[in-house]
Coordinates of C-alpha atoms in Angstrom, one line a residue:
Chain T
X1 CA 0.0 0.0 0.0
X2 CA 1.7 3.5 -1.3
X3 CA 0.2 6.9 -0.1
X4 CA 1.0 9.6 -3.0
X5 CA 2.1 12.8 -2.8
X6 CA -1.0 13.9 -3.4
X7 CA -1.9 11.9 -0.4
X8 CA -4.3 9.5 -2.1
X9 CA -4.1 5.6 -2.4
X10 CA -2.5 4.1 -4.7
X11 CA -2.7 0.5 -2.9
X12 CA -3.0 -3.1 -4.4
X13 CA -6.5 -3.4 -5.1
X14 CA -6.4 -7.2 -4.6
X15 CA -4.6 -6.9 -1.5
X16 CA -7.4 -4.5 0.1
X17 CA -9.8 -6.8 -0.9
X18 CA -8.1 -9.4 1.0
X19 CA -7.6 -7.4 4.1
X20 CA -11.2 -6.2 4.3
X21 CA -13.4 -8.9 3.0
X22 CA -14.3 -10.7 5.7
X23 CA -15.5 -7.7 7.9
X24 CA -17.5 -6.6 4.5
X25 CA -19.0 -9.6 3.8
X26 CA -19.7 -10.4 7.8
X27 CA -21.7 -7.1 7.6
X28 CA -23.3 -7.1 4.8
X29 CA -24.5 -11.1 5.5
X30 CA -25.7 -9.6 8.8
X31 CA -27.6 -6.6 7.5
X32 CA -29.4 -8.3 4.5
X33 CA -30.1 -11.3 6.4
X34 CA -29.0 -14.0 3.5
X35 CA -25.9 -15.3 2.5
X36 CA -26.3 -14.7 -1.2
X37 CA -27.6 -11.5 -0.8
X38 CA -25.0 -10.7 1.7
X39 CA -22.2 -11.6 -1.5
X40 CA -23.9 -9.2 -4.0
X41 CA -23.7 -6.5 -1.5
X42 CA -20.2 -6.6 -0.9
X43 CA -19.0 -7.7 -4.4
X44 CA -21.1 -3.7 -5.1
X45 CA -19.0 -2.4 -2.2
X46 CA -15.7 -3.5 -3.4
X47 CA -17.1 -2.3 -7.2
X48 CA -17.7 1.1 -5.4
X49 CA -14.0 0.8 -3.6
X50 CA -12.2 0.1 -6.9
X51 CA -14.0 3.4 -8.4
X52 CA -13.0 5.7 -5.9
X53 CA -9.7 4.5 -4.8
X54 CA -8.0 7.3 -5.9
X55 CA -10.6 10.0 -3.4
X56 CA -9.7 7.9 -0.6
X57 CA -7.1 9.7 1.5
X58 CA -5.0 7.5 3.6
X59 CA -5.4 3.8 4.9
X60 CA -7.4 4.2 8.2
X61 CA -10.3 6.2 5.8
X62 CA -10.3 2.7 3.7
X63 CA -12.8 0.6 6.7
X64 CA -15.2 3.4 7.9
X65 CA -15.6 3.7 4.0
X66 CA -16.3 0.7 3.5
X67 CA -19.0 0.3 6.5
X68 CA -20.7 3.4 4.9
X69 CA -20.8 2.1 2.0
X70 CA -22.0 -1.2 2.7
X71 CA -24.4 0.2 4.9
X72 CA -26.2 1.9 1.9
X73 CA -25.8 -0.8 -0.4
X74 CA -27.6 -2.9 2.2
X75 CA -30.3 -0.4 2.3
X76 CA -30.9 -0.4 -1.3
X77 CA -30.9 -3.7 -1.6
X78 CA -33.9 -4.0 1.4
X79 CA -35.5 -1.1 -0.6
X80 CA -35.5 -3.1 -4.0
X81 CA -36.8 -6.3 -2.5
X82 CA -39.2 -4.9 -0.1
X83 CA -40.1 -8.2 1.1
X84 CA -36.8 -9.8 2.5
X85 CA -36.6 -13.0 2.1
X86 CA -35.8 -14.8 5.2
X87 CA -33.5 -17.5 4.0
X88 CA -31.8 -20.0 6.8
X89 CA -28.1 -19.5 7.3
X90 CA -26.9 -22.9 6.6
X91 CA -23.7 -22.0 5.7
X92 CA -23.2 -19.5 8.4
X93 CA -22.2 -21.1 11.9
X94 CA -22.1 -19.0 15.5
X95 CA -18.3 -19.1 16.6
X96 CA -19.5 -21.4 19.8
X97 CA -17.0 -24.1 19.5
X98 CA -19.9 -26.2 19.7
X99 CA -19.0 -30.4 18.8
X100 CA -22.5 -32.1 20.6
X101 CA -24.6 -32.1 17.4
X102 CA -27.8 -31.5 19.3
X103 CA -25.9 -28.5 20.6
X104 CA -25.1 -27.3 17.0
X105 CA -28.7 -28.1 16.0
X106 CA -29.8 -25.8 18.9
X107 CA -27.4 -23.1 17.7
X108 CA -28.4 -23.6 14.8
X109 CA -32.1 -22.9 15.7
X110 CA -30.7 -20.0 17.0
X111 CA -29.4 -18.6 14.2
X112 CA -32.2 -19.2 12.0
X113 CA -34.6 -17.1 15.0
X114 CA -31.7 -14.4 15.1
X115 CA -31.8 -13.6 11.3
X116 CA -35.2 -13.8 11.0
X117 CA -35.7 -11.5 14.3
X118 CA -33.5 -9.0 12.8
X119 CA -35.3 -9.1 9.2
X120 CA -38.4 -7.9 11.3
X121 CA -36.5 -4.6 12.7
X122 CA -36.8 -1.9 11.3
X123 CA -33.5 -0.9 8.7
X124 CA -32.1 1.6 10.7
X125 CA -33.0 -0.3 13.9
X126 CA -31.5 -3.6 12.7
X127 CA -28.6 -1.7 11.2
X128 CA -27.5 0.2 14.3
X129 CA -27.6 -2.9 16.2
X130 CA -25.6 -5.0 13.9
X131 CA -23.1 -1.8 14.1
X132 CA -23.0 -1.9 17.5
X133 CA -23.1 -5.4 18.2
X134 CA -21.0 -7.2 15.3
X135 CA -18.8 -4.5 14.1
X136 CA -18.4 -3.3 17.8
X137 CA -18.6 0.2 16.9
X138 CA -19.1 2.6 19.5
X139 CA -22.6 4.9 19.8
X140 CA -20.8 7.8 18.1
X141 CA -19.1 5.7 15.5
X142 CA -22.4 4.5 14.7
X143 CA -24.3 8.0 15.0
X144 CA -21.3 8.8 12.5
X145 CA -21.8 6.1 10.2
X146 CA -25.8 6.4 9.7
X147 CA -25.3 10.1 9.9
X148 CA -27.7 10.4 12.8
X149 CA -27.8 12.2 16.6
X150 CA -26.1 10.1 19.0
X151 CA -28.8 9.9 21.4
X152 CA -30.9 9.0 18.6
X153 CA -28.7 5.6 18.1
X154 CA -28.4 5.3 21.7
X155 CA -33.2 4.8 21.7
X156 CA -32.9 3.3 18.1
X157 CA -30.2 0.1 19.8
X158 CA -32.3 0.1 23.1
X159 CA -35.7 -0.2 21.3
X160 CA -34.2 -2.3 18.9
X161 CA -32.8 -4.8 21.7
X162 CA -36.4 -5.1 23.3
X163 CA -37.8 -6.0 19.8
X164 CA -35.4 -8.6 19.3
X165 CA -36.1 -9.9 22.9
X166 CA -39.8 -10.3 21.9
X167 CA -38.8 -11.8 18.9
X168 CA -36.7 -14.0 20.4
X169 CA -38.6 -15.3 23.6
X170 CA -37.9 -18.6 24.2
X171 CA -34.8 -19.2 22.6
X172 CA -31.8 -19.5 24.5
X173 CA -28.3 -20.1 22.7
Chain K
X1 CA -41.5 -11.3 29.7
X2 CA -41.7 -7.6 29.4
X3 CA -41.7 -5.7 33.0
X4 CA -44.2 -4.3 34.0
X5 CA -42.3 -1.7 36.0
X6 CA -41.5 0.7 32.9
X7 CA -38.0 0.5 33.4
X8 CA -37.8 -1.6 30.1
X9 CA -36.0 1.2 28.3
X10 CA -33.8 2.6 30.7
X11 CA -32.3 -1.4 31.1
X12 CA -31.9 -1.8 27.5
X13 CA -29.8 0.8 27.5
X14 CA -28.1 -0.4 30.5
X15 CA -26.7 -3.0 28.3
X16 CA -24.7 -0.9 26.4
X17 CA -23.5 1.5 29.3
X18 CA -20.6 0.1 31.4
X19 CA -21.4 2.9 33.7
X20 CA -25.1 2.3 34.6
X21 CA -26.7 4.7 36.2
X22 CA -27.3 5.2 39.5
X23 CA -30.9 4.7 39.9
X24 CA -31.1 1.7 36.8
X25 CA -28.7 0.1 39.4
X26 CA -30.9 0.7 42.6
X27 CA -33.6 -0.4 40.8
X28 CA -32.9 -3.8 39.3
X29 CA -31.6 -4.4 42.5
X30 CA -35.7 -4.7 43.5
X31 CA -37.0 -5.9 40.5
X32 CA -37.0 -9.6 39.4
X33 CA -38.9 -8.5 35.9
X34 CA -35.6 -6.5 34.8
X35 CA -33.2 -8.7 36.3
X36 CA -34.5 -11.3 34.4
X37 CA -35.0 -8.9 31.3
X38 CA -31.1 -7.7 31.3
X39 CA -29.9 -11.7 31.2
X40 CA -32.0 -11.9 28.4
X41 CA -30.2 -9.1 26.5
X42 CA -27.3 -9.9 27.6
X43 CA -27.7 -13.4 25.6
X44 CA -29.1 -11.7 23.1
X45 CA -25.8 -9.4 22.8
X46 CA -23.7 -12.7 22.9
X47 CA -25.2 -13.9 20.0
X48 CA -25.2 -10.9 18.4
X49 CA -22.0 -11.0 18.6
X50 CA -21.2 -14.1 17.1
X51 CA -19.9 -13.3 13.6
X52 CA -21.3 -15.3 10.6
X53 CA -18.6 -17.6 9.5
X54 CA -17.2 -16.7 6.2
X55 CA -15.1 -19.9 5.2
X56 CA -11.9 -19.3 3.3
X57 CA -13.7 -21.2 0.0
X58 CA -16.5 -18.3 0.3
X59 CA -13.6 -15.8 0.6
X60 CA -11.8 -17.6 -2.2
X61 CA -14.9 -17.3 -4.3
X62 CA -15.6 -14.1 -3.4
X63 CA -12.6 -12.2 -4.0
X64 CA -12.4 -13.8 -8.0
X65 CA -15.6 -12.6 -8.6
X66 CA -14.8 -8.9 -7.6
X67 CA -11.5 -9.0 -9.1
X68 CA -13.4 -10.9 -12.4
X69 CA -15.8 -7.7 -12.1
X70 CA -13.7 -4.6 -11.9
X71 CA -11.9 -6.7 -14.8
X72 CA -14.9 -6.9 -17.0
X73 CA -15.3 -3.4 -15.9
X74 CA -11.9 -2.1 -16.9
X75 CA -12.3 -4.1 -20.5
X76 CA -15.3 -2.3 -20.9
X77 CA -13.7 0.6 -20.5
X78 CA -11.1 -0.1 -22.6
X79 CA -13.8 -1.3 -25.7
X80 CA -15.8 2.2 -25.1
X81 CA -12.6 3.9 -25.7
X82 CA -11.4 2.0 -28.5
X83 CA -14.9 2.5 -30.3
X84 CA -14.9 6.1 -29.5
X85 CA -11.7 6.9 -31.3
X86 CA -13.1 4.2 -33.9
X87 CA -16.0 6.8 -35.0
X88 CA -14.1 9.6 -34.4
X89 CA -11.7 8.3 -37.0
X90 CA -14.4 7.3 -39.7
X91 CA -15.9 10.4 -39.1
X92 CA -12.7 12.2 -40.1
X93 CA -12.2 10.0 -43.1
X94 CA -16.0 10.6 -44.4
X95 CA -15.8 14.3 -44.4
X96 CA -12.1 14.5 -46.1
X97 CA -13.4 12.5 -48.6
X98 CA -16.3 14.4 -48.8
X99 CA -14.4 17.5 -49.3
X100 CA -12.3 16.4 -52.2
X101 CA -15.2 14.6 -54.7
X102 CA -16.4 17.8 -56.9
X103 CA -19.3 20.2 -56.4
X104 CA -22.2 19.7 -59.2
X105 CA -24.0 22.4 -58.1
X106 CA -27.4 24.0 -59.8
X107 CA -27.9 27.2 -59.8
X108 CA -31.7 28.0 -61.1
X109 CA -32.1 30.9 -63.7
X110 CA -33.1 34.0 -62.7
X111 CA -36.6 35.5 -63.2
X112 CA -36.9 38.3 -65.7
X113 CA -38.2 41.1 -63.4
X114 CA -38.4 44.8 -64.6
X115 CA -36.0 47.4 -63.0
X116 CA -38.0 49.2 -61.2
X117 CA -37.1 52.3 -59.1
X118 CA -38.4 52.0 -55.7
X119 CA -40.1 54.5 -53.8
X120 CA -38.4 56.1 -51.0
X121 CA -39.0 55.2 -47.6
X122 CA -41.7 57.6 -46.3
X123 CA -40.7 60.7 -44.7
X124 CA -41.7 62.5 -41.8
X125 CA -42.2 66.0 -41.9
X126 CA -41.8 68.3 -39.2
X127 CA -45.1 69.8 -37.9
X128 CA -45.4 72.7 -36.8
X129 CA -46.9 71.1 -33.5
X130 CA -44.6 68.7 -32.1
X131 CA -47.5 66.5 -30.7
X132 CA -49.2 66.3 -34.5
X133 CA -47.0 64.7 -36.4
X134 CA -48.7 63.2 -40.2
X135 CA -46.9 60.0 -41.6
X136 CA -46.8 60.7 -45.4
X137 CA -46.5 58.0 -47.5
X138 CA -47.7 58.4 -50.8
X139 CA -47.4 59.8 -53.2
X140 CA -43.7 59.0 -53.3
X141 CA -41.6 62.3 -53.3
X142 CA -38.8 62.2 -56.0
X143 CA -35.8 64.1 -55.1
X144 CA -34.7 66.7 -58.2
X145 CA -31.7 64.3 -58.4
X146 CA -33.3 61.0 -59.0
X147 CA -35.4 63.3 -61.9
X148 CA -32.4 64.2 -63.9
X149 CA -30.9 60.9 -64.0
X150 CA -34.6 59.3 -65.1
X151 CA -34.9 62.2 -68.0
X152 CA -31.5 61.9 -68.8
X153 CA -32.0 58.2 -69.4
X154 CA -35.2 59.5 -71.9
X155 CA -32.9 62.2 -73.3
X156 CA -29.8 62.0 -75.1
X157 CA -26.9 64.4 -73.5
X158 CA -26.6 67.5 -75.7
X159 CA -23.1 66.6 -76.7
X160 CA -24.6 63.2 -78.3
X161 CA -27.5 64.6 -80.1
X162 CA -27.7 64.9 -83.3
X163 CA -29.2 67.8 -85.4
X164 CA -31.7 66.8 -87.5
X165 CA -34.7 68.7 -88.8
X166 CA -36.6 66.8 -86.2
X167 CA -34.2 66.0 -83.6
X168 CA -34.6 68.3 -79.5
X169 CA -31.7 69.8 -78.5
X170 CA -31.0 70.1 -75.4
X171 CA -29.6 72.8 -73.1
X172 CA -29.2 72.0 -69.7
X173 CA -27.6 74.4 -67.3
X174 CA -26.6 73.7 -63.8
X175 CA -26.6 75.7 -60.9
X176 CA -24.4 75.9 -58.1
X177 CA -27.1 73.7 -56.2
X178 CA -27.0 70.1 -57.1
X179 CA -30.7 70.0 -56.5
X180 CA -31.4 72.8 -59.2
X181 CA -31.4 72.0 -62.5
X182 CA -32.4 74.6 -65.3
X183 CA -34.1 72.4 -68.6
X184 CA -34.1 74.2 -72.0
X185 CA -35.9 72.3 -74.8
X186 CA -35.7 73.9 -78.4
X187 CA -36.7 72.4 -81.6
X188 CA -34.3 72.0 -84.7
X189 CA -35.3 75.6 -85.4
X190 CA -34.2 76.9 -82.5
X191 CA -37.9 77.7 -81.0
X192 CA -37.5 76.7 -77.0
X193 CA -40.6 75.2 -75.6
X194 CA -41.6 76.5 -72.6

């Protein structure tokens, strides 16, 4: 990765895709709630990197970019397909370590109810959360991200937690 | 289940605050509803957590379709350009050869239309009123000019005319005023006509 004079990127685009896929396509999995859903996303968002490497200005802009990015592709694709489809992860497990197959089958139980609890939130509910909660951003990296009032995040996650809970009732991981 | 307390809210957002306030604190200290509700959460936010496993064939996968994609999009790229200087070229090529082939051109004959003099444009006189002011256009008003060169059209010069028994001579004698013009017409005998 070079930083020009001009103090744009001039980086290996191969090599940022390596060292930011997973993140992007974690998110983007999360936020659209299927797996092949989740790819289209962040093949856009890597479309969308290689257009405007040259505007981004130094390597730590490259992941909050990317996040903001995949954030609005997400939220274009929910607006396309206004009915998302609730599709079972199978391909996705929880990192539980889990060998006892009636434990994985539980998990995976859980996982179905998780996706399909969050495809019930609202977008910018779900989307906070998932912020929060997967990338581990704080409130005002979030606020910063969506582009809204910190103490607005701060209701949208809380609210958004007591949906899930409803949603959820009964199912334990 | 959901307390019935009210303090819902304020726990959910507990979950997220490492410093919890005061009060939440005193309070879920008494309530079993919201005790119960912030373990709850609290499991919820593990498996929130959890990330979706991306396997290193997905990744594998993944990263030759975007790298297969901004390829495709670079060729395109590449093609639009290439066909953009190709048109630009044949369009070069089309009008230089345009340019050298010859020129038939047609040009229609003109209509036979009588010289005719045209009127002056009209001319506004001054009134002695400046608010009455009388457009005059007819009849045309011939300057004493434009009369001597129409008569002397009609009329041979004197210099030119010859002297038969029949033939007008013709006497002209200027003024100092280009607009005065003193006409003498006498017969072969010498008798002027008034």
């Amino acid at each position: 990765m070079l930083i020009t004079d001009s103090g744009s990127l001039s980086m290996d685009f191969e090599s940022l895709v390596r060292q930011h896929e997973v993140r992007v396509l974690r998110l983007t999995i999360r936020l659209t709630g299927n797996h092949a859903d989740g790819q289209d996303a962040a093949q856009e968002v890597f479309l969308r990197l290689h257009q405007n490497l040259s505007r981004l200005h130094g390597p730590e802009a490259v992941l909050p970019w990317l996040r903001r990015v995949a954030v609005n592709v997400c939220f274009d694709l929910g607006r396309r397909a206004r009915s998302r489809p609730v599709v079972p992860l199978d391909s996705l497990t929880l990192a539980t370590g889990e060998s006892d197959p009636e434990a994985q089958a539980f998990t995976k139980e859980s996982r179905d109810q998780l996706q399909r609890a969050l495809a019930q939130l609202g977008e910018r509910e779900r989307t906070a959360l998932v912020l929060r909660e997967l990338e581990g951003l704080s409130t005002a990296e979030v606020a910063e991200t969506l582009g809204t009032a910190e103490s607005t995040i701060r209701v949208q996650i809380a609210r958004a937690r007591l949906k899930l809970r409803e949603l959820l009732k009964g199912v334990t991981v | 289940m959901t307390p019935e307390c009210g303090w819902a809210e304020r726990v959910a957002l507990a979950v997220d605050d490492r410093l919890v306030a005061v009060e939440v604190r005193q309070h879920l200290e008494s309530c079993l509803d919201c005790q119960s509700l912030l373990a709850e959460l609290q499991v919820d936010q593990t498996l929130l957590q959890s990330p979706p496993d991306v396997s290193e064939d997905l990744r594998a996968n993944f990263r030759l379709r975007v790298l297969a994609a901004t390829s495709n999009s670079r060729r395109w790229w590449f093609a639009g350009a290439v066909a953009a200087s190709l048109v630009v070229c044949l369009a070069g090529i089309t009008v230089q050869a345009l340019r050298t082939l010859p020129v038939i051109s047609y040009v229609p004959p003109r209509p036979q239309v009588a010289n005719v003099v045209s009127p002056p444009a009209p001319v506004d006189l001054p009134m002695p009123s400046s608010s009455a002011r009388i457009s005059r256009s007819s009849p045309p008003a011939v300057s004493a000019g434009e009369l001597m060169n129409q008569l002397a059209t009609l009329l041979q010069p004197p210099s030119q005319a010859t002297a038969t028994s029949d033939a007008v001579v013709v006497l002209t004698t200027t003024t100092s005023d280009p607009e005065v013009i003193i006409i003498l017409l006498a017969d072969s005998e010498g008798v002027f006509n008034d």
